[in-house]
Amino acid sequence: MRVLITAEEIASCVRELGARIADDYRDSPDLVLVGVLRGSFCFLADLARAIHVPLRVDCIGLASYAGDRAGAVRITSDLVENIEGADVIVVEDIIERGSTLGAALELLAARQPASLAVCSILRKDVPREHDIDARYVGFEIADEFVVGYGLDYAQRFRNLPYIGIPGPEDLAAHPG
Ligand code: IMP
Ligand code: MG
């Protein structure tokens, strides 16, 4: 495993993002963070604690359709909270082609929040299928497969406190 972004670098980036968000939303009567399961769980927990204004926290689970329905997404686990009239920030682990997130934003917009923004800890330098206007991005990274801080390979490595690039020995060690 090659460390790409250390736990300390993540922590200081999350502090900055939290301060920016708190400043941008200081007058919001109703801020809701919506974490996209499962990859955002570490970032969501840290970010929520770095935003020192009142807010609500919820999560949404999404699955993309394979094959001919590429680009379409379905909700596997819906929000608990009502977001109508709320200022919503969707919290993501990584923006790659943007197709899942693009479709998710359409689904959420249909619920008529007062505003809808995106905060992702990572954005990968690949051609975007959906042009996602992410207001908050932690790190821009090259087109390499990364794990840790919520991101998985076959459900492993989500618990790494840093973001790393797995080597063949890490991927081979997987039993499945
Ligand atoms: P998109 O629809 O191409 O933007 O897909 C983004 C989703 O794919 C992310 O939310 C991740 O769950 C997953 N993903 C994309 N790149 C990586 C990676 O490098 N490591 C682990 N998961 C990734
Ligand atoms: Mg994801």
PDB file of C-alpha atoms and ligand atoms in Angstrom:
ATOM      1  CA  MET A   1       0.000   0.000   0.000  1.00  0.00           C
ATOM      2  CA  ARG A   2       1.367   3.391  -0.958  1.00  0.00           C
ATOM      3  CA  VAL A   3       0.134   6.277   1.190  1.00  0.00           C
ATOM      4  CA  LEU A   4      -1.241   9.035  -1.024  1.00  0.00           C
ATOM      5  CA  ILE A   5      -2.830  11.310   1.594  1.00  0.00           C
ATOM      6  CA  THR A   6      -1.931  10.973   5.274  1.00  0.00           C
ATOM      7  CA  ALA A   7      -4.410  11.043   8.146  1.00  0.00           C
ATOM      8  CA  GLU A   8      -2.929  14.404   9.205  1.00  0.00           C
ATOM      9  CA  GLU A   9      -3.416  15.879   5.723  1.00  0.00           C
ATOM     10  CA  ILE A  10      -7.007  14.627   5.702  1.00  0.00           C
ATOM     11  CA  ALA A  11      -7.669  16.119   9.142  1.00  0.00           C
ATOM     12  CA  SER A  12      -6.381  19.564   8.212  1.00  0.00           C
ATOM     13  CA  CYS A  13      -8.298  19.533   4.915  1.00  0.00           C
ATOM     14  CA  VAL A  14     -11.522  18.544   6.705  1.00  0.00           C
ATOM     15  CA  ARG A  15     -11.017  21.364   9.217  1.00  0.00           C
ATOM     16  CA  GLU A  16     -10.720  23.855   6.346  1.00  0.00           C
ATOM     17  CA  LEU A  17     -13.764  22.478   4.531  1.00  0.00           C
ATOM     18  CA  GLY A  18     -15.772  22.590   7.761  1.00  0.00           C
ATOM     19  CA  ALA A  19     -14.801  26.201   8.407  1.00  0.00           C
ATOM     20  CA  ARG A  20     -15.722  27.202   4.832  1.00  0.00           C
ATOM     21  CA  ILE A  21     -19.087  25.452   5.072  1.00  0.00           C
ATOM     22  CA  ALA A  22     -19.856  26.967   8.487  1.00  0.00           C
ATOM     23  CA  ASP A  23     -19.078  30.393   7.059  1.00  0.00           C
ATOM     24  CA  ASP A  24     -21.120  29.878   3.874  1.00  0.00           C
ATOM     25  CA  TYR A  25     -24.126  28.521   5.795  1.00  0.00           C
ATOM     26  CA  ARG A  26     -23.954  30.632   8.956  1.00  0.00           C
ATOM     27  CA  ASP A  27     -27.357  32.185   8.159  1.00  0.00           C
ATOM     28  CA  SER A  28     -29.007  28.955   7.055  1.00  0.00           C
ATOM     29  CA  PRO A  29     -32.071  28.100   9.167  1.00  0.00           C
ATOM     30  CA  ASP A  30     -31.829  24.413   8.237  1.00  0.00           C
ATOM     31  CA  LEU A  31     -28.622  22.775   7.012  1.00  0.00           C
ATOM     32  CA  VAL A  32     -28.684  19.032   6.237  1.00  0.00           C
ATOM     33  CA  LEU A  33     -25.630  16.901   5.445  1.00  0.00           C
ATOM     34  CA  VAL A  34     -26.580  13.906   3.308  1.00  0.00           C
ATOM     35  CA  GLY A  35     -23.863  11.252   3.276  1.00  0.00           C
ATOM     36  CA  VAL A  36     -23.810   8.810   0.387  1.00  0.00           C
ATOM     37  CA  LEU A  37     -23.440   5.293   1.796  1.00  0.00           C
ATOM     38  CA  ARG A  38     -21.135   3.656   2.381  1.00  0.00           C
ATOM     39  CA  GLY A  39     -17.989   5.364   1.139  1.00  0.00           C
ATOM     40  CA  SER A  40     -18.645   8.702   2.824  1.00  0.00           C
ATOM     41  CA  PHE A  41     -19.038   7.429   6.374  1.00  0.00           C
ATOM     42  CA  CYS A  42     -15.593   8.475   7.676  1.00  0.00           C
ATOM     43  CA  PHE A  43     -15.679  11.834   5.913  1.00  0.00           C
ATOM     44  CA  LEU A  44     -19.268  12.488   7.008  1.00  0.00           C
ATOM     45  CA  ALA A  45     -18.441  11.880  10.668  1.00  0.00           C
ATOM     46  CA  ASP A  46     -15.348  14.100  10.581  1.00  0.00           C
ATOM     47  CA  LEU A  47     -16.901  16.837   8.461  1.00  0.00           C
ATOM     48  CA  ALA A  48     -20.036  17.083  10.621  1.00  0.00           C
ATOM     49  CA  ARG A  49     -17.825  17.701  13.666  1.00  0.00           C
ATOM     50  CA  ALA A  50     -15.819  20.345  11.798  1.00  0.00           C
ATOM     51  CA  ILE A  51     -18.891  22.453  10.943  1.00  0.00           C
ATOM     52  CA  HIS A  52     -19.657  24.599  13.947  1.00  0.00           C
ATOM     53  CA  VAL A  53     -23.192  25.632  13.039  1.00  0.00           C
ATOM     54  CA  PRO A  54     -26.409  23.705  13.767  1.00  0.00           C
ATOM     55  CA  LEU A  55     -27.173  20.984  11.233  1.00  0.00           C
ATOM     56  CA  ARG A  56     -28.996  17.722  10.645  1.00  0.00           C
ATOM     57  CA  VAL A  57     -27.287  14.545   9.382  1.00  0.00           C
ATOM     58  CA  ASP A  58     -28.829  11.887   7.181  1.00  0.00           C
ATOM     59  CA  CYS A  59     -27.638   9.226   4.728  1.00  0.00           C
ATOM     60  CA  ILE A  60     -28.754   7.850   1.401  1.00  0.00           C
ATOM     61  CA  GLY A  61     -27.837   4.544  -0.228  1.00  0.00           C
ATOM     62  CA  LEU A  62     -27.562   4.410  -3.999  1.00  0.00           C
ATOM     63  CA  ALA A  63     -26.960   1.668  -6.532  1.00  0.00           C
ATOM     64  CA  SER A  64     -26.244   2.241 -10.182  1.00  0.00           C
ATOM     65  CA  TYR A  65     -27.827   0.053 -12.806  1.00  0.00           C
ATOM     66  CA  ALA A  66     -25.348  -1.890 -14.889  1.00  0.00           C
ATOM     67  CA  GLY A  67     -25.371  -2.482 -18.614  1.00  0.00           C
ATOM     68  CA  ASP A  68     -27.818  -0.706 -20.842  1.00  0.00           C
ATOM     69  CA  ARG A  69     -29.181   1.413 -18.009  1.00  0.00           C
ATOM     70  CA  ALA A  70     -25.795   2.850 -17.151  1.00  0.00           C
ATOM     71  CA  GLY A  71     -26.157   6.263 -15.609  1.00  0.00           C
ATOM     72  CA  ALA A  72     -29.473   5.508 -13.921  1.00  0.00           C
ATOM     73  CA  VAL A  73     -29.477   5.090 -10.162  1.00  0.00           C
ATOM     74  CA  ARG A  74     -31.880   3.611  -7.699  1.00  0.00           C
ATOM     75  CA  ILE A  75     -32.220   4.420  -4.011  1.00  0.00           C
ATOM     76  CA  THR A  76     -31.366   1.357  -1.913  1.00  0.00           C
ATOM     77  CA  SER A  77     -31.742   3.150   1.407  1.00  0.00           C
ATOM     78  CA  ASP A  78     -33.737   6.356   1.524  1.00  0.00           C
ATOM     79  CA  LEU A  79     -33.362   9.459   3.666  1.00  0.00           C
ATOM     80  CA  VAL A  80     -35.175   9.515   6.985  1.00  0.00           C
ATOM     81  CA  GLU A  81     -35.342  13.298   7.053  1.00  0.00           C
ATOM     82  CA  ASN A  82     -37.576  15.574   4.994  1.00  0.00           C
ATOM     83  CA  ILE A  83     -35.338  17.929   2.996  1.00  0.00           C
ATOM     84  CA  GLU A  84     -37.995  20.155   1.457  1.00  0.00           C
ATOM     85  CA  GLY A  85     -36.940  23.770   1.991  1.00  0.00           C
ATOM     86  CA  ALA A  86     -33.623  22.761   3.581  1.00  0.00           C
ATOM     87  CA  ASP A  87     -30.079  23.669   2.548  1.00  0.00           C
ATOM     88  CA  VAL A  88     -28.654  20.295   1.568  1.00  0.00           C
ATOM     89  CA  ILE A  89     -25.004  19.350   1.153  1.00  0.00           C
ATOM     90  CA  VAL A  90     -24.413  15.923  -0.373  1.00  0.00           C
ATOM     91  CA  VAL A  91     -21.272  14.414   1.152  1.00  0.00           C
ATOM     92  CA  GLU A  92     -19.340  12.039  -1.119  1.00  0.00           C
ATOM     93  CA  ASP A  93     -16.143  10.017  -0.918  1.00  0.00           C
ATOM     94  CA  ILE A  94     -14.999  10.550  -4.486  1.00  0.00           C
ATOM     95  CA  ILE A  95     -16.237  12.039  -7.731  1.00  0.00           C
ATOM     96  CA  GLU A  96     -15.080  10.012 -10.683  1.00  0.00           C
ATOM     97  CA  ARG A  97     -17.242   9.931 -13.808  1.00  0.00           C
ATOM     98  CA  GLY A  98     -19.979  11.608 -11.800  1.00  0.00           C
ATOM     99  CA  SER A  99     -22.764   9.438 -13.123  1.00  0.00           C
ATOM    100  CA  THR A 100     -24.044   8.100  -9.790  1.00  0.00           C
ATOM    101  CA  LEU A 101     -23.870  11.480  -8.143  1.00  0.00           C
ATOM    102  CA  GLY A 102     -25.423  13.265 -11.115  1.00  0.00           C
ATOM    103  CA  ALA A 103     -28.463  11.024 -11.000  1.00  0.00           C
ATOM    104  CA  ALA A 104     -28.640  11.262  -7.197  1.00  0.00           C
ATOM    105  CA  LEU A 105     -28.696  15.039  -7.394  1.00  0.00           C
ATOM    106  CA  GLU A 106     -31.677  14.869  -9.739  1.00  0.00           C
ATOM    107  CA  LEU A 107     -33.514  12.597  -7.296  1.00  0.00           C
ATOM    108  CA  LEU A 108     -32.772  14.924  -4.378  1.00  0.00           C
ATOM    109  CA  ALA A 109     -33.632  18.081  -6.334  1.00  0.00           C
ATOM    110  CA  ALA A 110     -37.099  16.644  -6.961  1.00  0.00           C
ATOM    111  CA  ARG A 111     -37.699  16.909  -3.197  1.00  0.00           C
ATOM    112  CA  GLN A 112     -37.376  20.664  -3.470  1.00  0.00           C
ATOM    113  CA  PRO A 113     -34.600  21.598  -1.071  1.00  0.00           C
ATOM    114  CA  ALA A 114     -33.900  25.336  -0.810  1.00  0.00           C
ATOM    115  CA  SER A 115     -30.385  24.632  -2.094  1.00  0.00           C
ATOM    116  CA  LEU A 116     -28.292  21.639  -3.074  1.00  0.00           C
ATOM    117  CA  ALA A 117     -24.483  21.537  -2.969  1.00  0.00           C
ATOM    118  CA  VAL A 118     -21.847  18.817  -3.155  1.00  0.00           C
ATOM    119  CA  CYS A 119     -18.851  18.211  -0.891  1.00  0.00           C
ATOM    120  CA  SER A 120     -16.436  15.432  -1.830  1.00  0.00           C
ATOM    121  CA  ILE A 121     -13.172  14.594  -0.120  1.00  0.00           C
ATOM    122  CA  LEU A 122     -11.666  13.460  -3.457  1.00  0.00           C
ATOM    123  CA  ARG A 123     -12.104  14.250  -7.116  1.00  0.00           C
ATOM    124  CA  LYS A 124     -10.403  12.080  -9.702  1.00  0.00           C
ATOM    125  CA  ASP A 125      -8.956  13.542 -12.863  1.00  0.00           C
ATOM    126  CA  VAL A 126     -10.999  11.564 -15.412  1.00  0.00           C
ATOM    127  CA  PRO A 127     -13.427  12.670 -18.131  1.00  0.00           C
ATOM    128  CA  ARG A 128     -16.743  13.469 -16.474  1.00  0.00           C
ATOM    129  CA  GLU A 129     -19.954  11.889 -17.800  1.00  0.00           C
ATOM    130  CA  HIS A 130     -22.042  14.242 -15.713  1.00  0.00           C
ATOM    131  CA  ASP A 131     -20.677  17.708 -15.151  1.00  0.00           C
ATOM    132  CA  ILE A 132     -20.898  17.878 -11.367  1.00  0.00           C
ATOM    133  CA  ASP A 133     -20.594  21.335  -9.929  1.00  0.00           C
ATOM    134  CA  ALA A 134     -18.965  20.336  -6.642  1.00  0.00           C
ATOM    135  CA  ARG A 135     -18.653  23.430  -4.471  1.00  0.00           C
ATOM    136  CA  TYR A 136     -16.359  21.731  -1.953  1.00  0.00           C
ATOM    137  CA  VAL A 137     -13.560  19.358  -2.946  1.00  0.00           C
ATOM    138  CA  GLY A 138     -10.813  18.195  -0.594  1.00  0.00           C
ATOM    139  CA  PHE A 139      -8.142  16.797  -2.916  1.00  0.00           C
ATOM    140  CA  GLU A 140      -7.783  16.526  -6.684  1.00  0.00           C
ATOM    141  CA  ILE A 141      -6.103  13.203  -7.477  1.00  0.00           C
ATOM    142  CA  ALA A 142      -4.790  11.484 -10.600  1.00  0.00           C
ATOM    143  CA  ASP A 143      -6.630   8.608 -12.241  1.00  0.00           C
ATOM    144  CA  GLU A 144      -5.498   5.906  -9.833  1.00  0.00           C
ATOM    145  CA  PHE A 145      -7.536   3.457  -7.786  1.00  0.00           C
ATOM    146  CA  VAL A 146      -7.497   4.499  -4.137  1.00  0.00           C
ATOM    147  CA  VAL A 147      -8.748   2.982  -0.889  1.00  0.00           C
ATOM    148  CA  GLY A 148      -9.088   3.998   2.746  1.00  0.00           C
ATOM    149  CA  TYR A 149     -10.970   6.660   4.710  1.00  0.00           C
ATOM    150  CA  GLY A 150     -14.237   5.022   3.645  1.00  0.00           C
ATOM    151  CA  LEU A 151     -13.207   3.896   0.170  1.00  0.00           C
ATOM    152  CA  ASP A 152     -13.091   0.174  -0.452  1.00  0.00           C
ATOM    153  CA  TYR A 153     -11.755  -2.546  -2.663  1.00  0.00           C
ATOM    154  CA  ALA A 154     -14.254  -5.453  -2.458  1.00  0.00           C
ATOM    155  CA  GLN A 155     -15.458  -3.996   0.884  1.00  0.00           C
ATOM    156  CA  ARG A 156     -11.964  -3.984   2.393  1.00  0.00           C
ATOM    157  CA  PHE A 157      -9.720  -1.102   3.443  1.00  0.00           C
ATOM    158  CA  ARG A 158     -12.572   1.271   4.355  1.00  0.00           C
ATOM    159  CA  ASN A 159     -11.116   1.514   7.877  1.00  0.00           C
ATOM    160  CA  LEU A 160      -7.662   2.765   6.869  1.00  0.00           C
ATOM    161  CA  PRO A 161      -7.130   6.191   8.478  1.00  0.00           C
ATOM    162  CA  TYR A 162      -5.260   7.397   5.351  1.00  0.00           C
ATOM    163  CA  ILE A 163      -5.948   7.268   1.607  1.00  0.00           C
ATOM    164  CA  GLY A 164      -3.647   4.906  -0.251  1.00  0.00           C
ATOM    165  CA  ILE A 165      -2.999   3.189  -3.541  1.00  0.00           C
ATOM    166  CA  PRO A 166      -3.139  -0.581  -3.087  1.00  0.00           C
ATOM    167  CA  GLY A 167      -0.401  -2.647  -4.687  1.00  0.00           C
ATOM    168  CA  PRO A 168      -0.853  -6.075  -6.272  1.00  0.00           C
ATOM    169  CA  GLU A 169       0.054  -7.680  -2.919  1.00  0.00           C
ATOM    170  CA  ASP A 170      -2.898  -5.916  -1.224  1.00  0.00           C
ATOM    171  CA  LEU A 171      -5.369  -6.860  -3.927  1.00  0.00           C
ATOM    172  CA  ALA A 172      -4.084 -10.441  -4.097  1.00  0.00           C
ATOM    173  CA  ALA A 173      -4.495 -10.861  -0.349  1.00  0.00           C
ATOM    174  CA  HIS A 174      -8.243 -10.638  -0.782  1.00  0.00           C
ATOM    175  CA  PRO A 175      -9.864 -14.040  -0.137  1.00  0.00           C
ATOM    176  CA  GLY A 176     -12.868 -13.581  -2.464  1.00  0.00           C
TER     177      GLY A 176
HETATM  178  P1  IMP B   1     -18.850   7.785 -10.420  1.00  0.00           P
HETATM  179  O1  IMP B   1     -20.314   7.599 -10.679  1.00  0.00           O
HETATM  180  O2  IMP B   1     -17.973   7.303 -11.534  1.00  0.00           O
HETATM  181  O3  IMP B   1     -18.492   9.203 -10.010  1.00  0.00           O
HETATM  182  O4  IMP B   1     -18.529   6.763  -9.261  1.00  0.00           O
HETATM  183  C1  IMP B   1     -18.160   7.175  -8.039  1.00  0.00           C
HETATM  184  C2  IMP B   1     -18.201   6.022  -7.086  1.00  0.00           C
HETATM  185  O5  IMP B   1     -17.372   4.949  -7.512  1.00  0.00           O
HETATM  186  C3  IMP B   1     -17.658   6.501  -5.764  1.00  0.00           C
HETATM  187  O6  IMP B   1     -18.696   6.990  -4.933  1.00  0.00           O
HETATM  188  C4  IMP B   1     -16.975   5.269  -5.209  1.00  0.00           C
HETATM  189  O7  IMP B   1     -17.896   4.526  -4.462  1.00  0.00           O
HETATM  190  C5  IMP B   1     -16.548   4.497  -6.450  1.00  0.00           C
HETATM  191  N1  IMP B   1     -15.133   4.773  -6.772  1.00  0.00           N
HETATM  192  C6  IMP B   1     -14.670   5.573  -7.749  1.00  0.00           C
HETATM  193  N2  IMP B   1     -13.331   5.615  -7.754  1.00  0.00           N
HETATM  194  C7  IMP B   1     -12.912   4.826  -6.736  1.00  0.00           C
HETATM  195  C8  IMP B   1     -11.602   4.480  -6.211  1.00  0.00           C
HETATM  196  O8  IMP B   1     -10.535   4.898  -6.683  1.00  0.00           O
HETATM  197  N3  IMP B   1     -11.603   3.636  -5.141  1.00  0.00           N
HETATM  198  C9  IMP B   1     -12.737   3.142  -4.575  1.00  0.00           C
HETATM  199  N4  IMP B   1     -13.976   3.451  -5.034  1.00  0.00           N
HETATM  200  C10 IMP B   1     -14.061   4.288  -6.098  1.00  0.00           C
HETATM  201 MG    MG B   2     -19.703   6.335  -3.309  1.00  0.00          MG
END
